[in-house]
CSV table of C-alpha atoms in Angstrom, one decimal:
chain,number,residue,atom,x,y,z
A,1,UNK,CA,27.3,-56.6,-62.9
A,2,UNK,CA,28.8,-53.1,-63.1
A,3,UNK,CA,28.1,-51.1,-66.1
A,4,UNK,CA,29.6,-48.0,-67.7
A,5,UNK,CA,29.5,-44.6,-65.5
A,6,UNK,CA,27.4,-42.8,-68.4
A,7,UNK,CA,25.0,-45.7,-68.8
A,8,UNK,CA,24.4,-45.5,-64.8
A,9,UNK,CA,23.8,-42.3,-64.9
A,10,UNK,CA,21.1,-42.2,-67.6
A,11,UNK,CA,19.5,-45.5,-66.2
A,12,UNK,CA,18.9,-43.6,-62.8
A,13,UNK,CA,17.8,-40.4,-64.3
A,14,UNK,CA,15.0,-42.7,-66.6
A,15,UNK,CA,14.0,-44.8,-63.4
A,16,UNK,CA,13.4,-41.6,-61.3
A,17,UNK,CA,11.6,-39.8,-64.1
A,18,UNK,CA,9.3,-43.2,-64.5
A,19,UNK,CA,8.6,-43.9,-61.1
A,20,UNK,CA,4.9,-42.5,-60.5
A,21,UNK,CA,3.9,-44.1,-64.1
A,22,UNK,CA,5.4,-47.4,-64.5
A,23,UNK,CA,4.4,-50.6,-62.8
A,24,UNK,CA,7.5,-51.4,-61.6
A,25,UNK,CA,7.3,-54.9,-60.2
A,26,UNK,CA,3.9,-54.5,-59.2
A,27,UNK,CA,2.3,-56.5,-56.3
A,28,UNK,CA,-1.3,-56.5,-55.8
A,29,UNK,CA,-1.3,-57.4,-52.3
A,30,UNK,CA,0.6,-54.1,-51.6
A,31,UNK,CA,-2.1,-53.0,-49.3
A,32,UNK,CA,-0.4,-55.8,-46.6
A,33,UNK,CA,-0.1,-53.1,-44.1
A,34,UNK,CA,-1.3,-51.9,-40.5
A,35,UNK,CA,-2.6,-48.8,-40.5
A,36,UNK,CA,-1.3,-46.1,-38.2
A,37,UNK,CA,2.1,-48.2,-37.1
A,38,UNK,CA,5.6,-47.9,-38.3
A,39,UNK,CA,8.9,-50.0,-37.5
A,40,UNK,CA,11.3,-48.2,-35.5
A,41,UNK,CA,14.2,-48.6,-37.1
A,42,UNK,CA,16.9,-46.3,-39.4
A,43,UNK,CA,15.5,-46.2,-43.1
A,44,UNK,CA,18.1,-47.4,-45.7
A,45,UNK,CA,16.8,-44.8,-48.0
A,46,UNK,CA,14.3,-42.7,-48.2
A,47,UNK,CA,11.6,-41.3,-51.3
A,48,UNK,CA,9.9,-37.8,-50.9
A,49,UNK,CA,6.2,-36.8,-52.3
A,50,UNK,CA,5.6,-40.9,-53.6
A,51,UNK,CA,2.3,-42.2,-53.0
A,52,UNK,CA,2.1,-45.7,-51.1
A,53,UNK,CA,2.2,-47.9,-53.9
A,54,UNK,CA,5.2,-46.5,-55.8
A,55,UNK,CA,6.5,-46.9,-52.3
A,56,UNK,CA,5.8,-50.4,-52.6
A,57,UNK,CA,8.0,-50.8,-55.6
A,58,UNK,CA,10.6,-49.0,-54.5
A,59,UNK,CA,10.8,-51.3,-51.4
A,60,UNK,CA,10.4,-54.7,-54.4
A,61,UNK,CA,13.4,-53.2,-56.2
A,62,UNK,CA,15.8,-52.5,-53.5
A,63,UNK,CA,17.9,-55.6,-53.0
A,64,UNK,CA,17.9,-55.0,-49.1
A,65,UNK,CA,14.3,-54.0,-48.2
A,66,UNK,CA,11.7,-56.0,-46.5
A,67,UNK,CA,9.4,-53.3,-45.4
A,68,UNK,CA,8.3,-49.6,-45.5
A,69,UNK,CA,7.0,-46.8,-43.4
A,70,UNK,CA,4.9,-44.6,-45.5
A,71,UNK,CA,4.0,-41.5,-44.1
A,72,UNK,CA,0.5,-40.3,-45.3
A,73,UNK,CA,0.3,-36.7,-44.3
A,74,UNK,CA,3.7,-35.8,-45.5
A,75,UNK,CA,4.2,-38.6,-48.8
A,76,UNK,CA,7.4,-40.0,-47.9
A,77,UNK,CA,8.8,-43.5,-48.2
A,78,UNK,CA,10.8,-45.1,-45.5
A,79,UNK,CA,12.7,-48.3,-46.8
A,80,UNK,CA,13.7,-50.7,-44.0
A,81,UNK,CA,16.0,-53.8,-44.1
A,82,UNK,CA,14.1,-55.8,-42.1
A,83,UNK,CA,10.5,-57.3,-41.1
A,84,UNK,CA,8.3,-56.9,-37.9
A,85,UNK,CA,9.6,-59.4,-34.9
A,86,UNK,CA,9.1,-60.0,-31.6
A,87,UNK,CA,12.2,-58.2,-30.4
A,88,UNK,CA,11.5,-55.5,-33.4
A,89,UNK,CA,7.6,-54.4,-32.9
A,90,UNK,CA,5.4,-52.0,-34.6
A,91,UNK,CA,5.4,-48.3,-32.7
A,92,UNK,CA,1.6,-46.5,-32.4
A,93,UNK,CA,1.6,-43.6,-35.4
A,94,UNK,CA,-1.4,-42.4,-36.9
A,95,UNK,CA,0.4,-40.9,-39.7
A,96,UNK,CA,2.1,-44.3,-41.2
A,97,UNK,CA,1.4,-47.2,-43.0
A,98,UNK,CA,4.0,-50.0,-42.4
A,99,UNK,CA,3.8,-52.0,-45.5
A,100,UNK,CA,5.6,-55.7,-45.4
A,101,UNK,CA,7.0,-57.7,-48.6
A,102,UNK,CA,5.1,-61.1,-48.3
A,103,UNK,CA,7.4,-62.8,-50.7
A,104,UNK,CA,10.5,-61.6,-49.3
A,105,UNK,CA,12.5,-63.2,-46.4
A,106,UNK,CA,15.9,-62.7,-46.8
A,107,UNK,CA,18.4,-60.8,-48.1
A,108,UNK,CA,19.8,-61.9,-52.1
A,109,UNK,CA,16.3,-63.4,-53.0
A,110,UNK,CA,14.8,-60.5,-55.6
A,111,UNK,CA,15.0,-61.4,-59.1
A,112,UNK,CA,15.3,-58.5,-62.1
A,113,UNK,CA,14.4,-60.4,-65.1
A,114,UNK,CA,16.9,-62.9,-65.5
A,115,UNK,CA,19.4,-62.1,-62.8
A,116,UNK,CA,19.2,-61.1,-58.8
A,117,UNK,CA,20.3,-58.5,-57.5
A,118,UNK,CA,22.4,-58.6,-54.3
A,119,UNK,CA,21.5,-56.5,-51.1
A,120,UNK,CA,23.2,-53.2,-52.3
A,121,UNK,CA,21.4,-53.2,-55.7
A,122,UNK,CA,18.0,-52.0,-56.8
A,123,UNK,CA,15.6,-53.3,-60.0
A,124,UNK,CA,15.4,-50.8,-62.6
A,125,UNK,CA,13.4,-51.3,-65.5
A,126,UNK,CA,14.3,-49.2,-68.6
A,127,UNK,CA,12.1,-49.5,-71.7
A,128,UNK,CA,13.6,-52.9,-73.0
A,129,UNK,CA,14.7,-54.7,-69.8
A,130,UNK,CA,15.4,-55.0,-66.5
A,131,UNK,CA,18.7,-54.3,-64.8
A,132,UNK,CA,20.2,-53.9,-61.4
A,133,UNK,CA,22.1,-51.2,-60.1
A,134,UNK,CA,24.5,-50.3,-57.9
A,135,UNK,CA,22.2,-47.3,-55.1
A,136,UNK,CA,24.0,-48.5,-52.1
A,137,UNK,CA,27.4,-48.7,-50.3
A,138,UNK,CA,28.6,-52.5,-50.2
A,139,UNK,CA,30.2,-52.5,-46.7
A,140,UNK,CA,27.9,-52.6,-43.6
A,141,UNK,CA,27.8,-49.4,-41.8
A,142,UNK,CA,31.2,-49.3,-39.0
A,143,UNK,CA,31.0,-50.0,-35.8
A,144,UNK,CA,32.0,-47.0,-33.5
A,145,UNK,CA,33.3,-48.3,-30.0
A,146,UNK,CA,31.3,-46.1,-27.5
A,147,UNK,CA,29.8,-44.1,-30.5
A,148,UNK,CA,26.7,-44.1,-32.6
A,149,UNK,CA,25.1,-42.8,-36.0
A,150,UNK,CA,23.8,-39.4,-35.7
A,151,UNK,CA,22.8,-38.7,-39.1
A,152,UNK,CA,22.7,-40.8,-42.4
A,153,UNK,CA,22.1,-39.4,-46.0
A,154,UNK,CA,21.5,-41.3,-49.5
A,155,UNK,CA,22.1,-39.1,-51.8
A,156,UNK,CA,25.7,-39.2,-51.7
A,157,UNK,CA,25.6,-41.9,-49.2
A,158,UNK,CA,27.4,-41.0,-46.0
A,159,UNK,CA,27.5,-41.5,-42.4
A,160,UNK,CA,28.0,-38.9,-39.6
A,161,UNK,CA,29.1,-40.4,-36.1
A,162,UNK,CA,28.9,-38.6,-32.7
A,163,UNK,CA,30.1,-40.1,-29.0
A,164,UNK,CA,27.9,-41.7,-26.0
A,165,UNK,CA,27.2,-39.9,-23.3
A,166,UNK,CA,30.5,-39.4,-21.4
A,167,UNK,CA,33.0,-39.7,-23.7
A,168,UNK,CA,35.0,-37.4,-26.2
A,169,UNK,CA,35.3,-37.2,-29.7
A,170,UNK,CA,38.7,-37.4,-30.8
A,171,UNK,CA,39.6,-35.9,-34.4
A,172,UNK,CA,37.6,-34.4,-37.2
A,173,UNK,CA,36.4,-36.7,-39.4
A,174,UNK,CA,33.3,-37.9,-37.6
A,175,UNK,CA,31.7,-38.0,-41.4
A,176,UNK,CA,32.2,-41.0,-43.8
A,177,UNK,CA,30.9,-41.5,-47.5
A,178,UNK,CA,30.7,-44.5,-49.5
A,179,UNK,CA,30.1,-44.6,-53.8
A,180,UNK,CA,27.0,-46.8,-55.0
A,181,UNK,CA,28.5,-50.4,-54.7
A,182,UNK,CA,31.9,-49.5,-53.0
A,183,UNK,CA,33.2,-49.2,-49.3
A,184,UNK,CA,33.1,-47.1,-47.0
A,185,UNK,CA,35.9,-44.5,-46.4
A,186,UNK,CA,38.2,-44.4,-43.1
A,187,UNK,CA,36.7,-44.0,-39.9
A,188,UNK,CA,39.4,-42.3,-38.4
A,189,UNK,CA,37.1,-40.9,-35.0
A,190,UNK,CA,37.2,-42.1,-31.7
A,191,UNK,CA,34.9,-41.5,-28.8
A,192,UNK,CA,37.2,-41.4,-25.5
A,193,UNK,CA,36.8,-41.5,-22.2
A,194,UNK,CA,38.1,-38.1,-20.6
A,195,UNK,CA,40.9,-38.3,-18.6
A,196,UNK,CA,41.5,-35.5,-15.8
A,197,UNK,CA,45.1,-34.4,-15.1
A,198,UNK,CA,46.9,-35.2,-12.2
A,199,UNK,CA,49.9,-33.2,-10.2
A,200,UNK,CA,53.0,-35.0,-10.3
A,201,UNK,CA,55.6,-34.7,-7.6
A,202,UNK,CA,57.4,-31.9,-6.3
A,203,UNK,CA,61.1,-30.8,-7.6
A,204,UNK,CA,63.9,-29.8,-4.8
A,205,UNK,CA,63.9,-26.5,-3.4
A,206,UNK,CA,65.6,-24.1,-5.7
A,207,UNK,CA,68.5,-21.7,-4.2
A,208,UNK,CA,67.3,-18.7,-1.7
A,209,UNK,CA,67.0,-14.9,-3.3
A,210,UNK,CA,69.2,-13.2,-0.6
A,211,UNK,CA,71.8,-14.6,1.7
A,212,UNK,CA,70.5,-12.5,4.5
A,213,UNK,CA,66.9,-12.7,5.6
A,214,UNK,CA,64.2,-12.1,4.0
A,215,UNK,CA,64.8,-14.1,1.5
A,216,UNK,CA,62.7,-16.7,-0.9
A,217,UNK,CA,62.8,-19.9,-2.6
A,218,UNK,CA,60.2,-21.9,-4.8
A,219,UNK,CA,59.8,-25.6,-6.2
A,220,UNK,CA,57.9,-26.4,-9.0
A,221,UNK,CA,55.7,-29.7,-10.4
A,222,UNK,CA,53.6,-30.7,-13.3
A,223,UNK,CA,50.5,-31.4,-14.2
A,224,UNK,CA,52.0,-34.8,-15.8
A,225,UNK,CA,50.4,-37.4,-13.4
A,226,UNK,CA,48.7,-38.2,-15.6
A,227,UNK,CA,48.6,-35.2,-18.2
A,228,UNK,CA,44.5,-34.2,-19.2
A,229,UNK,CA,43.8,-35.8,-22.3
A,230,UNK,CA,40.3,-36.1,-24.1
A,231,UNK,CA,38.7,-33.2,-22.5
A,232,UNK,CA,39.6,-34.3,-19.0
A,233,UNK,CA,40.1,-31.3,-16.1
A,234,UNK,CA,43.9,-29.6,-15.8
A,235,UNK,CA,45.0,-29.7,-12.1
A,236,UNK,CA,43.5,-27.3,-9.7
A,237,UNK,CA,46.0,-25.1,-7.7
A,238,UNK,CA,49.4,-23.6,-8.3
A,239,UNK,CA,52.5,-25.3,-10.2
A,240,UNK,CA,54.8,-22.8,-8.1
A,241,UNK,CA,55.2,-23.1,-4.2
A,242,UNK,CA,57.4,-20.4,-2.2
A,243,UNK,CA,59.0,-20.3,1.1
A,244,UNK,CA,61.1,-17.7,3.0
A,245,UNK,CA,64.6,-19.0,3.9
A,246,UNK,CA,67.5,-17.1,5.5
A,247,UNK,CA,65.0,-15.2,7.9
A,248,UNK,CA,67.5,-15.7,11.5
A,249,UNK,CA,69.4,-12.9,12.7
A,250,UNK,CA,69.1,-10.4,9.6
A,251,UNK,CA,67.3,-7.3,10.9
A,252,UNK,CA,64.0,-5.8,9.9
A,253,UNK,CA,63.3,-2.5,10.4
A,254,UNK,CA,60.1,-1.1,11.4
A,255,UNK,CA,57.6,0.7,9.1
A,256,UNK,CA,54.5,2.6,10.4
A,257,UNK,CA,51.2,1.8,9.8
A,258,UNK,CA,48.0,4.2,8.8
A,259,UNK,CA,47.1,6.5,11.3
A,260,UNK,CA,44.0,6.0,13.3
A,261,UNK,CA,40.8,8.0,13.4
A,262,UNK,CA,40.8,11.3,14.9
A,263,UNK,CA,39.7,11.5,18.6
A,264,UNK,CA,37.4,13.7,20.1
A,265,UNK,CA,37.7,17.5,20.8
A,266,UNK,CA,38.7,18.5,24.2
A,267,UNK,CA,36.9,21.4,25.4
A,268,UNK,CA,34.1,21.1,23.1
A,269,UNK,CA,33.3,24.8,23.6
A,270,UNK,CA,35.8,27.3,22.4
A,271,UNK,CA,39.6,26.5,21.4
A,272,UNK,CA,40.7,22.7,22.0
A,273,UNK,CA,42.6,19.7,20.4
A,274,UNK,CA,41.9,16.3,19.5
A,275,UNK,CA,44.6,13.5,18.7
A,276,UNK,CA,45.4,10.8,16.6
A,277,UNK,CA,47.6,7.7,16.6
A,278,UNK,CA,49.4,5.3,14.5
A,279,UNK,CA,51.3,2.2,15.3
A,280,UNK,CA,55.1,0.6,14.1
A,281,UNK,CA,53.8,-2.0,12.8
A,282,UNK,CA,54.1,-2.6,9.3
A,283,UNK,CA,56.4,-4.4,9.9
A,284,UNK,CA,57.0,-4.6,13.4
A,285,UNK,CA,61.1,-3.9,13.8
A,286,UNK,CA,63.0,-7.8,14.3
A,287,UNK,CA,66.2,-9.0,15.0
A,288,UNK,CA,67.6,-6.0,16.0
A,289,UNK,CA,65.9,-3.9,13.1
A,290,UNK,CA,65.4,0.0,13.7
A,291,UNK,CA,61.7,1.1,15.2
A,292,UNK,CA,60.1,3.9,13.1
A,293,UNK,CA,61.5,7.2,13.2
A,294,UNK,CA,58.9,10.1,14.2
A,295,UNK,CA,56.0,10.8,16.8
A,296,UNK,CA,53.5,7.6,17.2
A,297,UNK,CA,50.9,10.6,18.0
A,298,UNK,CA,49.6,13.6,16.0
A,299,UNK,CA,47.4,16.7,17.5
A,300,UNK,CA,45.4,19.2,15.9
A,301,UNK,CA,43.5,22.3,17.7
A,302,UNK,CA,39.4,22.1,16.8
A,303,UNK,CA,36.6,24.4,18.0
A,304,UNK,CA,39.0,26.9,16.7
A,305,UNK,CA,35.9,29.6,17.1
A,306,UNK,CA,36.5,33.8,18.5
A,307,UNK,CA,35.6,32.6,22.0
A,308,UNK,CA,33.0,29.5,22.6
A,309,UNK,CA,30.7,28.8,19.7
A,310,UNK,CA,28.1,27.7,22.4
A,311,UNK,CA,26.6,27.4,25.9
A,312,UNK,CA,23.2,25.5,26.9
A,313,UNK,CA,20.8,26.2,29.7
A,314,UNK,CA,17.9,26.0,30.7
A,315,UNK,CA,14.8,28.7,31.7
A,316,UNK,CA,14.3,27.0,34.9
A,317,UNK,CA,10.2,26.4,35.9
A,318,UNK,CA,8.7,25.4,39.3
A,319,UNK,CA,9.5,21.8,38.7
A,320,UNK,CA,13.5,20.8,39.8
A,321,UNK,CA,16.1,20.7,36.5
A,322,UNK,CA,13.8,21.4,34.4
A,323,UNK,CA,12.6,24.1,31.8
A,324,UNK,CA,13.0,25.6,28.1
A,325,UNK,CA,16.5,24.5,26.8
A,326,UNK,CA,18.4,27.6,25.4
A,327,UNK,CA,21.2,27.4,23.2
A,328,UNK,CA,23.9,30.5,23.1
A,329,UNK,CA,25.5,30.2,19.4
A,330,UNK,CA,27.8,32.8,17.8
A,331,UNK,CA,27.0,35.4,20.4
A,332,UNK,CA,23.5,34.8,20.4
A,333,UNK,CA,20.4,33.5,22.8
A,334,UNK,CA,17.9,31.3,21.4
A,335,UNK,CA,15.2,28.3,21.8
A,336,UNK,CA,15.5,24.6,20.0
A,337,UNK,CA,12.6,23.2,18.5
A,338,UNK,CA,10.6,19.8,19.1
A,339,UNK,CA,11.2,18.6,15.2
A,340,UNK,CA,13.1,15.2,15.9
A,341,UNK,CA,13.7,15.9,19.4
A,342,UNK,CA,13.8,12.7,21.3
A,343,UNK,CA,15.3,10.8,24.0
A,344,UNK,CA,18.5,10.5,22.8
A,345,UNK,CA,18.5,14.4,21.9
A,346,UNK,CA,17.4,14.6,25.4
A,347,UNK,CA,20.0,12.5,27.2
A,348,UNK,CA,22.9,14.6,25.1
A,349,UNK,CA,21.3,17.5,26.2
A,350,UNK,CA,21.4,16.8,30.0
A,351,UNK,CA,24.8,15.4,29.5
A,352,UNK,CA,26.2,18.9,27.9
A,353,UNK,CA,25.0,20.6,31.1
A,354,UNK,CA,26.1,18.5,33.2
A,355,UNK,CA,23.6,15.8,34.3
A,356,UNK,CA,23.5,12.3,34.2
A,357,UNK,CA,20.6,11.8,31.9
A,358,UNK,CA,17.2,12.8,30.6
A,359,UNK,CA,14.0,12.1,32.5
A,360,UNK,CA,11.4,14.0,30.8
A,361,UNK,CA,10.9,15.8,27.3
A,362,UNK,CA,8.7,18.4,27.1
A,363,UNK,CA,7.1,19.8,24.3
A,364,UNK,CA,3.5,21.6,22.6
A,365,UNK,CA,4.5,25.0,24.8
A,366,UNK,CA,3.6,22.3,27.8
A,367,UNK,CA,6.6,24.8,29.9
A,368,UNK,CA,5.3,28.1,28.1
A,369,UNK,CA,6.9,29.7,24.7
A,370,UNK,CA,10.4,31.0,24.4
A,371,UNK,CA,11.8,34.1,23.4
A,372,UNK,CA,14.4,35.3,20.8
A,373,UNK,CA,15.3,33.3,17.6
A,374,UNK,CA,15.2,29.4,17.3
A,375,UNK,CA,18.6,28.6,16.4
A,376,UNK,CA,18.5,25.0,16.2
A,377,UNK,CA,15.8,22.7,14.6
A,378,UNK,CA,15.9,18.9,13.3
A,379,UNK,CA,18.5,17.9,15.6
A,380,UNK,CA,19.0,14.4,15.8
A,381,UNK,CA,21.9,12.6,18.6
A,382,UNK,CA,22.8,9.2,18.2
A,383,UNK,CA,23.1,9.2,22.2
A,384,UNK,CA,27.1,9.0,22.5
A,385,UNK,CA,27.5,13.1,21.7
A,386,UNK,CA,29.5,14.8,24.0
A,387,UNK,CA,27.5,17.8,23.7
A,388,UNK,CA,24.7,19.2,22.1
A,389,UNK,CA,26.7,20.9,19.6
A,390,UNK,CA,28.3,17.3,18.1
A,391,UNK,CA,24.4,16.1,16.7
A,392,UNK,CA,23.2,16.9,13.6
A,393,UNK,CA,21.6,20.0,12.9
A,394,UNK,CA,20.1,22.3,10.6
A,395,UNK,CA,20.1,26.1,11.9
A,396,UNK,CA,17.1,26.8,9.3
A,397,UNK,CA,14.2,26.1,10.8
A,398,UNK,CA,9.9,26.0,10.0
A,399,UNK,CA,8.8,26.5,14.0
A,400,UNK,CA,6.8,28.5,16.2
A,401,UNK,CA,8.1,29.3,19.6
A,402,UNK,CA,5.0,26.9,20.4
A,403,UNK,CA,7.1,24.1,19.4
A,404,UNK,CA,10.2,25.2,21.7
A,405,UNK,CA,11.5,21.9,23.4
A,406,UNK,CA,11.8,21.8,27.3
A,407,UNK,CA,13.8,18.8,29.6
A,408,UNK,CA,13.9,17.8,32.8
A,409,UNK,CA,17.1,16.0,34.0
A,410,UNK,CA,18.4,13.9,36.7
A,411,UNK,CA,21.6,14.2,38.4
């Protein structure tokens, strides 16, 4: 029976207003339940800050409920549309009461005075009878291939669906509603599976840039085999592929590349010259094509000093090749310090006058002091030096001719 929109409307805000005082289809056996165990199942509605036995009623008065969760530490009513089974079993929770409708078995079967109400209907009682009203949508909820409910709500009544695992929603609407007694609105979301795009076959060679070497062409193909759909993957790698074409017998002329490093000074003492190279090879001439105009070699004078910037000796002792090494810098005689000096200093050293190699390093005055300034302290050689002169350096120094260095070498 469907009854005028402004009677429904006052009928629901009476029943909701009456609720905690009036006996609405009371049941005395309402304390049927297990305590600490609720049905796991979605709730066709749900009541907030109830107590258990207005719960109770609410679950008599709903055409579709069977049974209840009620939820003791928070007051809220859980009605379910269906019973405890053996394939649907009560779930350990010490904060519900799962209350069963003894004289209930089916769907259709609740009486409101004179009349039943069907599955989608509830019992009101107003002050001079009962009636039963339209609180639910009349269509089950739809299926969704690959998809389930996320999220229901009662008040309006809708739906919200959301994919499986794996699959892709396709469109929008993923949210349907429904009016107390009517159906539901269109479903128009699908869950798909993704499908990754795949390249399709290669078009003929388009025409070549030049008609003389050096020259390019390209094909193209799309990613149409099949095209991504659904969230699926576009194809990996290039829809453009190039070639050269017309590349016989039409020169190429050469080009140079960088130049290399600078070599090392020869003489290392007074005025020399060191050299540096480059190549034709970017590109390398072809077919006939010019080699690089210009010198493949470039000199430059270094050690450019008034006269030699430096000699090396040594204050000979009693012991062969060996004594206090002297440096002569910038027309000056002086001692090197024992900061830093160490084999490899040693070896450079031997080398720059003219030995083969280092066989001793003296230090601590162990050959006596030296005289004049130190010109050279914290020298460090990485061994490959040609002389002394190429290590690092500093010509500031914090020694005592106590700390002059001394060699011996070996031819």
């Amino acid at each position: 029976m469907l009854y005028p929109a402004k009677e429904f409307i006052f009928v629901s805000i009476f029943f909701i207003n009456s609720v905690k005082t009036a006996d609405i289809c009371y049941k005395s056996d309402w304390n049927n339940y297990i305590v600490g165990k609720k049905l796991s199942e979605f709730p066709i509605k749900i009541f907030d800050k109830i107590g258990p036995q207005s719960c109770y009623r609410e679950c008599q008065a709903h055409g579709n409920c069977f049974s209840a969760n009620y939820d003791k530490k928070e007051s809220t009513c859980q009605l379910m549309n269906t019973k405890k089974s053996e394939m649907k079993l009560l779930t350990d929770d010490e904060n519900f009461i799962h209350i069963e409708l003894t004289d209930t078995d089916s769907a259709g079967g609740k009486t409101c005075g004179d009349v039943v109400c069907n599955n989608y209907s509830t019992c009101i009682r107003t002050s001079s009878r009962q009636i039963c009203i339209e609180t639910d949508c009349a269509d089950p909820y739809p299926l969704l291939t690959n998809g389930v409910i996320l999220k229901r709500t009662y008040s309006p009544i809708s739906a919200t669906y959301g994919c499986s695992p794996g699959f892709t929603g396709v469109s929008s609407g993923n949210t349907i509603t429904c009016r107390p007694g009517g159906k539901w609105s269109t479903l128009s979301y699908k869950c798909e599976l993704p499908v990754n795009g795949g390249w399709g076959t290669w078009y003929g060679w388009g025409s070549c840039s030049t008609t003389c070497g050096c020259g390019t062409k390209q094909r193209t193909r799309y990613c149409d085999n099949p095209v991504p759909s659904y969230g699926g993957s576009s194809c990996s790698g290039s829809s453009v592929e190039s070639t050269t074409c017309n590349t016989n017998g039409c020169p190429v002329h050469g080009g140079w590349g960088n130049w290399n490093g600078w070599g090392s000074c020869s003489p290392w003492c007074g005025s020399g010259t060191k050299k540096r190279t480059r190549y034709c090879n970017n590109p390398a001439p072809l077919y006939g094509g010019n080699s690089c105009s210009g010198s493949s070699v470039e000199h430059t004078t270094c050690n450019n000093y008034n006269g030699c910037r430096g000699y090396i000796s040594l204050d000979t002792s009693d012991i062969p090749y060996t004594g206090l090494l002297y440096v002569y810098i910038d027309g000056t005689w002086g001692t090197v310090c024992d900061d830093d000096f160490g084999v490899n200093e040693a070896h450079v050293a031997c080398k720059t006058l003219g030995f083969a190699r280092a066989t001793a390093l003296h230090g601590t005055s162990t050959l006596g002091v030296g005289s004049g300034p130190i010109l050279m302290d914290d020298v460090r050689c990485s061994g490959n030096e040609e002389s002394l002169f190429h290590c690092n350096y500093t010509s500031y120094h914090n020694c005592y001719h106590s700390e002059d260095v001394g060699i011996t070498c070996e031819n």
